[in-house]
Coordinates of C-alpha atoms in Angstrom, one line a residue:
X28 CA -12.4 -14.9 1.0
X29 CA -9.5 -15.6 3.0
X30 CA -6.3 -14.5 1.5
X31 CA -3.2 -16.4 2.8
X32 CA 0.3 -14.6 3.1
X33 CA 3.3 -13.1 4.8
X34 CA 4.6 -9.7 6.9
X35 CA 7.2 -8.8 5.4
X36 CA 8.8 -8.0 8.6
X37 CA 9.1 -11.5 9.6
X38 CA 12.0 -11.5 7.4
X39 CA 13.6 -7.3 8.2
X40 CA 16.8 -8.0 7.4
X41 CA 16.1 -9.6 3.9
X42 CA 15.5 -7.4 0.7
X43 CA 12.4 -6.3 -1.2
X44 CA 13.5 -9.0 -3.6
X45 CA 14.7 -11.3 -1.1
X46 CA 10.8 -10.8 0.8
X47 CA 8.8 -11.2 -2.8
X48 CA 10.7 -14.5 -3.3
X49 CA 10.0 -16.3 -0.4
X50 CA 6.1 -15.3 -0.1
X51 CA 5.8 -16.7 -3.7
X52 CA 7.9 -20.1 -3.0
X53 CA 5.4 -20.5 -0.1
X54 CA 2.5 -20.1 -2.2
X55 CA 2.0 -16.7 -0.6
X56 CA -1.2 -15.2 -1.9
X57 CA -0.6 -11.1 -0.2
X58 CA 2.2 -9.3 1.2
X59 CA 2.4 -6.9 4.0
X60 CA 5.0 -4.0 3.9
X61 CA 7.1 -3.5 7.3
X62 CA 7.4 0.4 7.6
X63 CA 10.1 -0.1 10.6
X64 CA 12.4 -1.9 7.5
X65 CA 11.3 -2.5 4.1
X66 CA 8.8 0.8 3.0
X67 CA 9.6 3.9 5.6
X68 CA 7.6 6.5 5.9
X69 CA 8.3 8.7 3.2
X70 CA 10.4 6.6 1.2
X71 CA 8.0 7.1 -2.0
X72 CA 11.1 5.2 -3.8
X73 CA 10.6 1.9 -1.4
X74 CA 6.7 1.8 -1.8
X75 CA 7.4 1.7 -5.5
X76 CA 9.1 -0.7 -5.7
X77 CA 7.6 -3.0 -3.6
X78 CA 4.4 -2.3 -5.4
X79 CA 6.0 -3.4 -8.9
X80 CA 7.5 -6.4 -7.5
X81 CA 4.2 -7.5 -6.2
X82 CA 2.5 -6.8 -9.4
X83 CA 5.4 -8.7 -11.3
X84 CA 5.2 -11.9 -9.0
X85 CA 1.3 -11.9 -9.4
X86 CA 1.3 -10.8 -4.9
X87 CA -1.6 -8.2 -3.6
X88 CA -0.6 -5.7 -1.3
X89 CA -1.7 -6.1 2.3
X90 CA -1.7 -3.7 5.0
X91 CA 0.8 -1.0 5.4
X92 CA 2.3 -1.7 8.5
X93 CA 3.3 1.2 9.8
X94 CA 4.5 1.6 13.4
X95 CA 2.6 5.1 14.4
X96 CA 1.7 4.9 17.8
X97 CA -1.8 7.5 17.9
X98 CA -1.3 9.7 20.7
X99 CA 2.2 9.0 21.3
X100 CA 4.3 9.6 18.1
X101 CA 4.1 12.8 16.0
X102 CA 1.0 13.6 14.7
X103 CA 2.8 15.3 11.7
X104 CA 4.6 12.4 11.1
X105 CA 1.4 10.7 9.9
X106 CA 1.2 12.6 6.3
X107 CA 4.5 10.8 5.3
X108 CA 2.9 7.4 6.3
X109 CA -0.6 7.7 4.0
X110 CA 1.5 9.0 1.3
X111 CA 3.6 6.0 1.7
X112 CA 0.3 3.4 1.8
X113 CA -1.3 5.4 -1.1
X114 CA 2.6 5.3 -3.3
X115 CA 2.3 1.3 -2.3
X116 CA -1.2 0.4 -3.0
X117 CA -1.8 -0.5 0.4
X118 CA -5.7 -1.1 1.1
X119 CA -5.6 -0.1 4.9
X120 CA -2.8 1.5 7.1
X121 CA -1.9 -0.5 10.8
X122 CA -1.1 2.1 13.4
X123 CA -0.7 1.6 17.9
X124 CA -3.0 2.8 19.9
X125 CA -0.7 4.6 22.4
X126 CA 2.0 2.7 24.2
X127 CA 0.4 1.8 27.6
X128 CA -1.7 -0.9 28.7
X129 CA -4.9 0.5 29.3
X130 CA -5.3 -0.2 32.7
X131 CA -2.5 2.5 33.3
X132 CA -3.9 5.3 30.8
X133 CA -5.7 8.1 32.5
X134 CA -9.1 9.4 31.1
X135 CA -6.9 12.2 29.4
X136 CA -4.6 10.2 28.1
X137 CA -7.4 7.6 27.0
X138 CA -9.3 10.8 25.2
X139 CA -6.0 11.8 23.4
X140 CA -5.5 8.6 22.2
X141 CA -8.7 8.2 21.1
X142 CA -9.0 11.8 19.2
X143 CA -5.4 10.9 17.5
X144 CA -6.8 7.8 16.1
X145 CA -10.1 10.3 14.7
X146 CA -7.5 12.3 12.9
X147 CA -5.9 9.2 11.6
X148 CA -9.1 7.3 10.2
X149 CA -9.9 11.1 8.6
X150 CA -6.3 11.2 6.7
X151 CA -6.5 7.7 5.6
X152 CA -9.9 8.1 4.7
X153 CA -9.2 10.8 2.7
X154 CA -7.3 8.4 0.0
X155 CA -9.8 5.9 0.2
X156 CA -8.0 3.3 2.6
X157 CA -8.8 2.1 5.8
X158 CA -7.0 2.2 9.9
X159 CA -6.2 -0.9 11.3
X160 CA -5.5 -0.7 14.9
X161 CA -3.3 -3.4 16.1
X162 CA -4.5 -5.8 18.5
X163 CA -1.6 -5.8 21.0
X164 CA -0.6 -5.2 24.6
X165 CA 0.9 -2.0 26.2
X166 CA -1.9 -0.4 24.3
X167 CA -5.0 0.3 24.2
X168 CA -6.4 -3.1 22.4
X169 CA -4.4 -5.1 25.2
X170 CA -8.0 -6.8 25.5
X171 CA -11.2 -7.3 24.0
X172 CA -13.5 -5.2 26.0
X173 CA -11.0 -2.1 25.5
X174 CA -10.6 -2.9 21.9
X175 CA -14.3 -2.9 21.8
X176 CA -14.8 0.1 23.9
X177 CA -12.2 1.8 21.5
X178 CA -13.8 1.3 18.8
X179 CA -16.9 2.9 19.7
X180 CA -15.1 6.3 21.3
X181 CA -13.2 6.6 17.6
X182 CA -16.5 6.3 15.9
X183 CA -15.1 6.2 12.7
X184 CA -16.0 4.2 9.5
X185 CA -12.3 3.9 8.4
X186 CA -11.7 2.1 11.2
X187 CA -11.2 -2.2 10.9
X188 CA -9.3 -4.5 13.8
X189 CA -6.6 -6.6 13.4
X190 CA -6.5 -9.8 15.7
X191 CA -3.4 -11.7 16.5
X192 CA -3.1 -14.4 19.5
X193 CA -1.3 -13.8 23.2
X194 CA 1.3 -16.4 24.7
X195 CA 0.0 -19.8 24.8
X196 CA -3.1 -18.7 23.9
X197 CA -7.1 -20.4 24.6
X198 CA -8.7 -21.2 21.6
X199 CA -12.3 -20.0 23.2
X200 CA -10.7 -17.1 24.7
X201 CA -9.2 -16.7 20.4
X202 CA -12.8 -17.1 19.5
X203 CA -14.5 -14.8 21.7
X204 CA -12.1 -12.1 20.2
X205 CA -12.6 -12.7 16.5
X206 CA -15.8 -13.4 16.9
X207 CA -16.3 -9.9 18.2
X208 CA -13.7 -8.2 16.4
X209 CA -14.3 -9.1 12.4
X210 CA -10.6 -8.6 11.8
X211 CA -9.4 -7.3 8.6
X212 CA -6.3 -8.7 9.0
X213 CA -4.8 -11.5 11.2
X214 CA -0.7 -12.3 12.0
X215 CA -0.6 -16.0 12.4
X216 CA 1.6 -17.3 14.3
X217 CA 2.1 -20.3 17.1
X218 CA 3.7 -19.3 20.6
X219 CA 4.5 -21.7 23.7
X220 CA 4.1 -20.4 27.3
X221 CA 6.9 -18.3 26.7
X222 CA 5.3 -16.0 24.0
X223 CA 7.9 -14.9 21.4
X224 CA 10.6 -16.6 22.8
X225 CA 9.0 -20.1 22.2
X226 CA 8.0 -20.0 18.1
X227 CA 5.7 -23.5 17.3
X228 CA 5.4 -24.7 13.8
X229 CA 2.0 -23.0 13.2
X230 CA 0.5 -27.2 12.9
X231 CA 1.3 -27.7 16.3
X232 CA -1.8 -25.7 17.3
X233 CA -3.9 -26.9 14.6
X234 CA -6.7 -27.3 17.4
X235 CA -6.5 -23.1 17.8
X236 CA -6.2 -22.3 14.0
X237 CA -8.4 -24.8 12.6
X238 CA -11.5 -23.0 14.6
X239 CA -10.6 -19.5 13.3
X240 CA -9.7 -19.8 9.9
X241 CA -13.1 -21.8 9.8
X242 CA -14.8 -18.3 11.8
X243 CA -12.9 -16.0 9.4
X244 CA -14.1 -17.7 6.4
X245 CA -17.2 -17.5 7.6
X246 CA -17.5 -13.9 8.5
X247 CA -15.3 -12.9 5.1
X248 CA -18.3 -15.0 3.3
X249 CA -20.6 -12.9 5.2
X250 CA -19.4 -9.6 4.9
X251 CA -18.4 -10.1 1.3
X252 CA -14.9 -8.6 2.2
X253 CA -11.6 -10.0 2.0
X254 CA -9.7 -11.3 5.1
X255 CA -5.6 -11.3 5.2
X256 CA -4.4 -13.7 7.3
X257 CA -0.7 -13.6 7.4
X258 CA 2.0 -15.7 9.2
X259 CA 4.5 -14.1 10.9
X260 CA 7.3 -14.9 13.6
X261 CA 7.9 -18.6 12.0
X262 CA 10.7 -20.6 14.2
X263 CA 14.3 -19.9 13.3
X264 CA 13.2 -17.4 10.7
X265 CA 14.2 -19.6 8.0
X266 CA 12.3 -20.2 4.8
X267 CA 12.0 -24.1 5.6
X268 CA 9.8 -22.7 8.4
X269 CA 7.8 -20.4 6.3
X270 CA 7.2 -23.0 3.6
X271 CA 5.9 -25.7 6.1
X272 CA 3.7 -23.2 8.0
X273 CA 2.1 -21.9 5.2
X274 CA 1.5 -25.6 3.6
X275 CA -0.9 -25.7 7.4
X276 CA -2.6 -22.8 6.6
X277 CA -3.7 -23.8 3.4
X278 CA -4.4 -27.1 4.7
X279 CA -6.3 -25.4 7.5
X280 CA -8.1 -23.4 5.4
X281 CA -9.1 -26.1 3.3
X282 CA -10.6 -27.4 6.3
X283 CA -8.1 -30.8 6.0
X284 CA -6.7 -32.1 9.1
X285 CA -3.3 -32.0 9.9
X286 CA -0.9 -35.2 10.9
X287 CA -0.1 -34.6 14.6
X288 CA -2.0 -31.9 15.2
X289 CA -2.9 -31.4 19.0

């Protein structure tokens, strides 16, 4: 099934507290722990916490979102992240793959990358959760084919893909990429020409997210697996924003239409 939620980091300078709130006033369904803010690496304190205040407001726990960039940041560094995840409960651990594009990454920088990423699905694996590489540019999933090719070098079963849309983006081009990607978990989120600079209310491209949510729900159905889908970047930052987006995605995912969509 689709679950519908939040990133916590869409809100970094709120608290714990502060986060939990506003997912459940906006019908929040799963939470996903920033590790740049809310649940750093190694702060076993932090993970407990938000794991209790979850459990108390009746929240899953999403993805740990850490910000370990395979074959860039320190592959020691990694141990304090999974004991983090496994502290909060997370189900799967997002990590970078490097910090290029991959047009600019040379075979040995490619096959470093990639061999990081092997050591990361084996640590994660070890406790039973999964890697999520995050669909993004300046790294190695900065497109589809990449992502794809990627994902065969790793070879790993641990491994799942995120999916999350570009500036002003195609909804067949959006498609294509879930469609070939099966995402674990999505960050949904509407952007103008000008990318993050220009934050739509999510309804305003109703005609991009109606389509995938229908896809995902398809594919979760499917696979028998659970899906996050979790809005992030909402205009202003403000909780008015958050409430009204997430009001669309349930209306989405309901398959309703929405009043002035595109």
């Amino acid at each position: 099934m689709l679950l519908l939620g939040l990133a916590s980091v869409t809100f970094r300078e709120r608290s714990v507290q502060d986060v939990v709130r506003l997912a459940v006033d906006a019908g929040s369904e799963v939470v996903e722990w920033a590790g740049d803010r809310h649940v750093r690496p190694g702060d076993r304190a932090a993970a407990s916490a938000a794991r209790g205040a979850c459990a108390g407001a009746g929240l899953r726990i999403g993805t740990y979102g850490s910000y370990h960039k395979a074959g860039a940041s320190d592959p020691g560094e990694f141990d304090a992240v999974v004991a983090t995840a496994a502290e909060l409960g997370a189900p799967r651990v997002r990590v970078w793959a490097g910090t290029a594009a991959s047009a600019d990454v040379s075979p040995a920088g490619r096959a470093a990358t990639v061999d990081a990423l092997r050591r990361c699905a084996d640590a994660v694996a070890e406790r039973g959760m999964g890697l999520l590489v995050e669909h993004h540019v300046e790294s190695l999933t900065d497109g589809l084919d990449t992502a794809l090719r990627l994902r065969a070098e790793v070879g790993h079963p641990a491994l799942v893909a995120h999916w999350q849309p570009r500036e002003l983006p195609d909804t067949d081009v959006c498609l294509a990429e879930v469609r070939a990607l099966r995402p674990a978990t999505v960050h949904a989120f509407s952007w103008g020409a000008d990318g993050f600079t220009e934050r739509l209310p999510l309804g305003d491209r109703a005609d991009l997210w109606a389509p995938v949510l229908a896809e995902l729900t398809a594919q979760s159905r499917d696979d028998g697996t659970d899906t996050e889908v979790l809005l992030e970047f909402v205009p202003g930052d403000t909780a008015a924003s958050l409430r009204r987006d997430a009001a669309a995605l349930r209306d989405l995912r309901a398959g309703r239409d929405l009043a002035g969509a595109r």
